[in-house]
Each structure stands twice: as C-alpha cells, then as structure tokens.
Amino acid sequence: MQMAVISAAERSAMARARELALEGPRGINPQVGAVILAPDGSTLAEGHHRGAGTPHAEVDALSRLAPGAAAGATAVVTLEPCNHTGRTGPCAVALIEAGVARVVYGSADPGEASRNGSGRLRAAGIDVTRLDEPEADALIADWLFVQRAGRPFVTVKWAQSLDGRAAAADGTSRWITGPEARAHVHGERSAHDAIAVGTGTVLADDPQLTARIEGRADAPQPIPVVFGDRAIPETAALRRHPRPLRTAGHELDRELRALAADGIQSLYVEGGPTLASAFIRAGLADRLTVYLAPTLLGGPRTALDALGVETIDEQRRLTVTRLEQLGSDLLVEATTESEQ
C-alpha cells in the first residue's frame, strides 16, 4: 500500500490547528482546530470550534474567506470532518461546496451518525489523507473516552502513609504529604473538568476544591460535585467555589452519565476512602493517582475500604504507568484492567 505524502506545510498547519483547538471550550463537543492552506502552502484562514451550536472549526475557518477563495485549497483539521446534520450542517458538505482540493485530518470521528466524512469527501473527488499522529487523539482523549464509555474518564486520587493510612487515629490528615505533592494535586484539579468528594468529606474537612496554582490566577477551575444524601451547610467553603456546585446520589454509573450529558469529560475523585472505594468497587475508576508519604501512622484509618476482594484470586491487578518523586513523597499512577 502506498504511503500518503504529507508536506511540511501540512504538518506545520496541523500543529497550529491543535493550538487553535485548545482555544475552544471542553464540553459535549470535542475541541477542534482547522487551517486552510493555499496551493503554495501559505495560510489562508484559521478557525476553531467555540462550543455546542456554533460553527465547527472548518466552517469557522471558511467563513473568514471571500466566496471562492478556498477553491483548490487544502483544509487541515484535527478531527475528521463530520458527515451529519445536528445543530449545524455537515462539515464535509461545507468543504465540498467551498471547492477545496485536499483535506488532511488527524483523529477519526467515532460518532455513529457523524463518522465517514472522509468517505463523502472522496466520493466528491477530493483528495483525503489522515495524518495519524498520537497528538491528534491525545488532544481529545477524554472526549473520545466519553464517546466509547458514555461517561467521563475517572481519576481516583488519595494520599497515604507507607502503611496504607489516609489519616491518624483521631481522623486528622493535614498534612500527610509535602508541599510538592500538594502542588501537583492542584495541577491535577485544574486539568479535570470536575472534582468529586462525598458529603462525609465536606462535613469533616470543609474543603475548597479549587485549583490554587502559583502564578496562575486564571487557572481553570473544576466543577465541584458532592456525592451523598446529607445536606451541605450553607456556610460550607464549597458554596463560595467559582463554579456552580453539583450534588449527586449513590448510583454512580447513572450520575456519571448525567455528568457526561452536561459536557463533563473528566472527573477527579478526591474525597475520602468511602467514595474512592465505591468507584473502584463499581469498576468506574480508570486511573489511580496515589501519593505515598514516607511516614507511618498505624490505626484504623486505611486509605481504602472494602473492595469486594475476598480471596487473593480476586485481587485487582493494576498497571503502573508512572513513578515520580515529588519532594520526599512518591507519586504512583496506575490504570485498571478496563484501561489496559
């Protein structure tokens, strides 16, 4: 099979399209960027998707050109042009009508209704090539996960002593880890769409659940989600969170699907052994992020509760994907079998 030839200008345009994509919001739709190139490789126009109901990236870029100006051009897009009519029309049709001669795209569209825009373009006589780079899927990895699983990607985090305790016998837990590990946690918070705790953690610790990053007053903030039935006090710090507070019940799978329906692609579960164990027990933890502190606490306050493991044959094997020292602490990241 003959390998597709990608020009240096097209590769550079794809890198630029990924930058443009990140200017759009995360949500129900993926972040997508597009660059229109003239036959000589120069840039004619750029565009990106600005959220549900707004023009897709290709159409946004085309809208910046005079009628007919895209004839014979190349459209470079981070995601395969869509092939269906939703709130907006098919991008494949818009490109055909604009008269482009070539389309280079990154990720394949996984949607049941929207996929195969590339086939529609080829049928119209347009040269179509996929630039299969890992950066393309990485750009929208959480969105792609939602399309496959119907729920957000879930990271479960906890900090513990070397003997597996999350708190001292009297319940105090600030601080097991050092400042470097805590700074890393704030970066993780900012990288997720939402952050979850249980009502027990709210009542015991009154957490802020904000991302506080030195030198980043504009750091993205996760939406706070509280699982459980108990009332959240009006004086709780979460009531002053910059994002609207959400509450959720005990049926985790149903609640996760509701979050996905509202455009939440990733969830950071931070709140206590009860909630962390519930997600793991239900098979809903996709990544585990554990901070190990070089200290011993003893006592009953273990980092996890029962996971439904009765015998050694039922142990939940993980794949370690990252080991890193943060100050005096050790960060261990692992994926569950569902993500291996």
XYZ file of C-alpha atoms in Angstrom:
340
model
C 0.000 0.000 0.000
C 1.411 3.394 -0.971
C 2.024 5.686 1.988
C 0.322 9.065 1.879
C 2.659 12.020 1.414
C 2.240 14.817 3.937
C 4.017 18.082 3.194
C 5.975 20.075 5.750
C 3.424 22.878 5.404
C 0.596 20.461 6.227
C 2.404 19.115 9.283
C 3.031 22.634 10.496
C -0.603 23.538 9.851
C -1.753 20.512 11.891
C 0.383 21.625 14.828
C -1.177 25.077 14.533
C -4.668 23.552 14.293
C -4.080 21.749 17.598
C -3.151 25.068 19.211
C -6.322 26.625 17.839
C -8.421 23.713 19.103
C -7.324 24.404 22.678
C -8.809 27.895 22.431
C -12.269 26.319 22.337
C -14.145 25.072 25.407
C -14.296 21.496 26.604
C -17.821 20.119 26.661
C -20.270 17.939 24.795
C -18.409 18.577 21.541
C -14.684 17.997 21.002
C -12.117 20.757 20.739
C -11.250 21.072 17.040
C -8.999 23.406 15.066
C -8.654 23.973 11.324
C -6.250 25.728 8.973
C -6.915 26.440 5.275
C -3.784 26.405 3.125
C -3.302 27.917 -0.325
C -1.760 25.697 -3.022
C 1.652 27.269 -2.267
C 1.401 26.223 1.402
C 0.672 29.656 2.830
C -2.158 30.091 5.340
C -5.420 31.496 4.026
C -7.539 31.221 7.156
C -7.776 29.634 10.616
C -10.701 28.582 12.767
C -11.757 26.586 15.799
C -14.936 25.294 17.388
C -16.337 27.552 20.100
C -18.897 25.227 21.664
C -22.166 23.426 21.027
C -24.350 25.142 18.440
C -21.553 27.274 16.999
C -19.878 26.685 13.603
C -17.447 23.775 13.517
C -13.767 24.540 13.015
C -13.773 24.023 9.225
C -16.801 26.262 8.732
C -15.358 28.871 11.107
C -12.185 28.998 9.011
C -14.073 29.093 5.700
C -16.246 31.940 6.970
C -13.160 34.157 7.108
C -12.629 33.847 3.343
C -14.367 35.539 0.446
C -16.623 33.292 -1.672
C -14.490 31.131 -3.950
C -11.245 31.889 -2.116
C -10.931 28.278 -0.869
C -11.128 26.747 -4.365
C -8.152 24.417 -4.835
C -7.055 24.876 -1.216
C -6.137 22.285 1.425
C -8.083 22.054 4.671
C -6.064 20.744 7.631
C -8.318 19.681 10.520
C -7.576 17.980 13.844
C -10.713 15.789 13.586
C -12.264 14.078 10.567
C -14.914 16.429 9.079
C -18.372 15.424 10.279
C -20.918 13.816 7.998
C -24.236 14.621 9.636
C -26.624 17.452 10.383
C -27.015 18.351 14.047
C -27.220 21.917 15.308
C -25.039 22.724 12.307
C -24.683 21.189 8.857
C -22.122 18.591 7.749
C -18.593 19.968 7.545
C -17.843 17.542 4.709
C -20.520 19.256 2.605
C -19.229 22.720 3.513
C -15.742 21.751 2.316
C -17.110 20.260 -0.909
C -19.147 23.378 -1.641
C -16.127 25.582 -0.895
C -14.197 23.781 -3.629
C -11.233 22.559 -1.567
C -8.981 20.123 -3.408
C -7.484 18.300 -0.437
C -8.292 17.530 3.208
C -5.781 16.365 5.822
C -7.267 15.313 9.170
C -5.997 13.905 12.461
C -8.377 11.796 14.586
C -11.075 9.655 13.004
C -14.611 10.643 14.044
C -16.043 7.785 16.159
C -19.648 9.018 16.080
C -22.274 6.622 14.745
C -24.009 9.384 12.811
C -21.137 11.774 12.172
C -18.397 9.399 11.010
C -17.111 8.813 7.462
C -16.966 12.416 6.380
C -13.731 11.375 4.695
C -15.665 8.907 2.533
C -18.108 11.614 1.485
C -15.231 13.895 0.567
C -13.525 11.196 -1.506
C -16.786 10.450 -3.318
C -16.835 14.120 -4.336
C -13.365 13.784 -5.868
C -11.418 15.424 -3.033
C -8.006 14.053 -2.069
C -8.244 12.975 1.602
C -5.364 11.900 3.845
C -5.186 11.108 7.533
C -2.164 12.397 9.435
C -2.074 9.645 12.051
C -0.125 11.243 14.913
C -0.585 10.395 18.614
C -1.041 14.093 19.374
C -4.331 14.090 17.477
C -6.061 11.561 19.718
C -4.322 12.929 22.830
C -5.888 16.328 22.144
C -9.404 14.919 22.578
C -8.633 11.769 24.591
C -11.281 12.432 27.248
C -13.927 13.240 24.631
C -13.096 10.039 22.745
C -13.422 8.116 26.019
C -16.880 9.598 26.607
C -17.970 8.529 23.116
C -16.897 4.962 23.882
C -17.958 4.621 27.514
C -20.851 7.074 27.793
C -19.354 8.593 30.942
C -16.399 10.798 31.956
C -12.890 9.439 32.384
C -12.459 8.959 36.149
C -9.254 9.504 38.110
C -9.357 8.388 41.759
C -6.760 10.083 43.952
C -5.646 9.614 47.524
C -2.642 10.297 49.744
C -1.422 7.724 52.241
C 1.346 6.774 54.612
C 3.622 3.861 53.787
C 1.465 1.632 55.974
C -1.643 2.477 53.976
C -3.306 5.027 56.243
C -5.043 8.169 54.989
C -5.358 9.761 58.443
C -4.258 9.395 62.040
C -6.425 7.505 64.510
C -8.233 10.735 65.530
C -9.104 11.463 61.889
C -6.610 14.282 61.293
C -4.907 14.130 57.892
C -3.320 17.543 57.202
C -0.726 17.061 56.061
C 0.457 13.556 55.200
C 2.270 14.699 52.071
C 4.644 17.594 51.487
C 4.227 20.837 49.512
C 5.467 19.398 46.219
C 2.843 16.655 46.212
C 0.123 19.091 47.214
C 1.125 21.441 44.380
C 0.859 18.526 41.975
C -2.668 17.821 43.220
C -3.706 21.373 42.410
C -2.402 20.927 38.880
C -4.447 17.737 38.574
C -7.541 19.524 39.809
C -7.146 22.211 37.174
C -6.642 19.600 34.438
C -10.018 17.947 35.129
C -13.486 19.199 34.261
C -14.960 18.279 37.635
C -13.825 17.228 41.098
C -15.783 14.917 43.411
C -15.979 14.306 47.143
C -18.538 12.687 49.412
C -20.695 14.513 51.924
C -18.622 12.971 54.724
C -15.528 14.784 53.488
C -17.455 18.051 53.139
C -18.727 17.837 56.704
C -15.414 16.698 58.212
C -12.884 18.814 56.273
C -14.862 21.665 54.661
C -12.650 21.574 51.519
C -12.465 24.371 48.959
C -11.816 22.018 45.982
C -10.272 24.841 43.980
C -7.110 24.694 41.897
C -4.583 27.027 43.502
C -1.517 27.241 41.278
C 1.284 29.679 41.998
C 1.436 32.362 39.338
C -1.799 31.156 37.712
C -4.660 33.278 38.967
C -6.527 32.305 35.800
C -6.041 28.533 36.253
C -9.106 26.576 35.048
C -11.304 25.514 37.958
C -13.061 22.122 38.174
C -16.792 21.920 38.789
C -17.337 20.666 42.370
C -19.549 17.571 42.678
C -20.669 16.171 46.034
C -21.928 12.587 46.217
C -24.278 11.613 49.039
C -27.568 12.392 50.738
C -26.624 14.621 53.656
C -27.227 18.356 53.373
C -24.312 20.648 52.609
C -24.157 23.511 55.125
C -24.837 26.983 53.773
C -21.552 28.067 55.354
C -19.510 25.379 53.543
C -16.489 26.605 51.601
C -17.878 24.860 48.511
C -20.720 27.384 48.478
C -18.097 30.003 47.575
C -16.498 27.950 44.798
C -16.126 29.885 41.499
C -18.029 27.125 39.650
C -21.633 26.077 40.426
C -21.897 23.263 42.978
C -23.490 19.986 41.811
C -24.873 17.260 44.017
C -25.173 13.594 43.098
C -26.695 10.447 44.563
C -25.336 6.961 45.200
C -25.965 5.386 41.790
C -22.546 6.165 40.414
C -22.982 4.958 36.848
C -26.201 6.928 36.371
C -24.682 10.051 37.910
C -21.593 9.785 35.698
C -23.735 9.548 32.587
C -25.610 12.648 33.685
C -22.300 14.484 34.066
C -21.250 13.388 30.563
C -24.547 14.615 29.151
C -23.678 18.058 30.532
C -20.299 18.072 28.808
C -18.082 16.893 31.681
C -15.375 14.723 30.130
C -13.111 14.038 33.116
C -13.762 13.632 36.843
C -11.182 13.816 39.649
C -12.377 11.814 42.662
C -10.618 13.184 45.713
C -12.964 12.676 48.602
C -12.145 10.048 51.192
C -11.929 6.238 51.478
C -15.682 5.674 51.182
C -16.128 7.396 47.824
C -12.802 6.205 46.399
C -13.608 2.612 47.312
C -17.110 2.874 45.848
C -15.731 3.944 42.460
C -13.115 1.188 42.449
C -15.587 -1.438 43.631
C -18.006 -0.471 40.853
C -15.287 -0.707 38.184
C -15.576 3.012 37.445
C -12.013 4.072 38.289
C -9.971 4.387 35.097
C -6.813 5.826 36.610
C -5.474 5.766 40.168
C -3.206 8.547 41.400
C -1.637 7.731 44.766
C 0.754 9.891 46.771
C 2.918 7.824 49.140
C 4.427 9.704 52.068
C 7.459 8.325 53.970
C 5.636 8.172 57.266
C 3.859 5.613 59.451
C 0.514 6.215 61.147
C -0.939 2.844 62.153
C -4.501 2.682 63.403
C -7.816 2.077 61.649
C -7.893 4.922 59.094
C -6.990 2.974 55.959
C -6.852 4.702 52.592
C -9.470 2.353 51.110
C -12.457 0.451 52.437
C -13.587 -2.999 51.333
C -13.349 -3.529 47.571
C -15.222 -6.813 47.344
C -11.984 -8.812 47.356
C -12.481 -11.910 49.479
C -9.598 -14.105 48.305
C -6.201 -13.472 46.761
C -7.526 -14.737 43.428
C -9.915 -11.763 43.363
C -7.244 -9.115 43.815
C -7.497 -6.156 41.466
C -4.331 -6.049 39.415
C -3.120 -2.693 38.109
C -0.607 -1.497 35.555
C 1.756 1.179 36.866
C 2.134 3.904 34.244
C 4.141 6.478 36.174
C 6.507 6.692 39.144
C 7.849 10.077 40.181
C 9.388 11.536 43.305
C 7.779 14.772 44.448
C 9.888 16.196 47.222
C 10.018 13.471 49.858
C 6.866 11.788 48.534
C 6.342 9.274 45.747
C 3.664 9.610 43.059
C 2.304 6.324 41.706
C -0.111 6.353 38.777
C -1.789 3.163 37.602
C -4.543 2.101 35.256
C -7.187 -0.500 35.915
C -7.810 -3.532 33.714
C -10.531 -1.667 31.801
C -7.937 0.821 30.536
C -5.095 -1.607 29.849
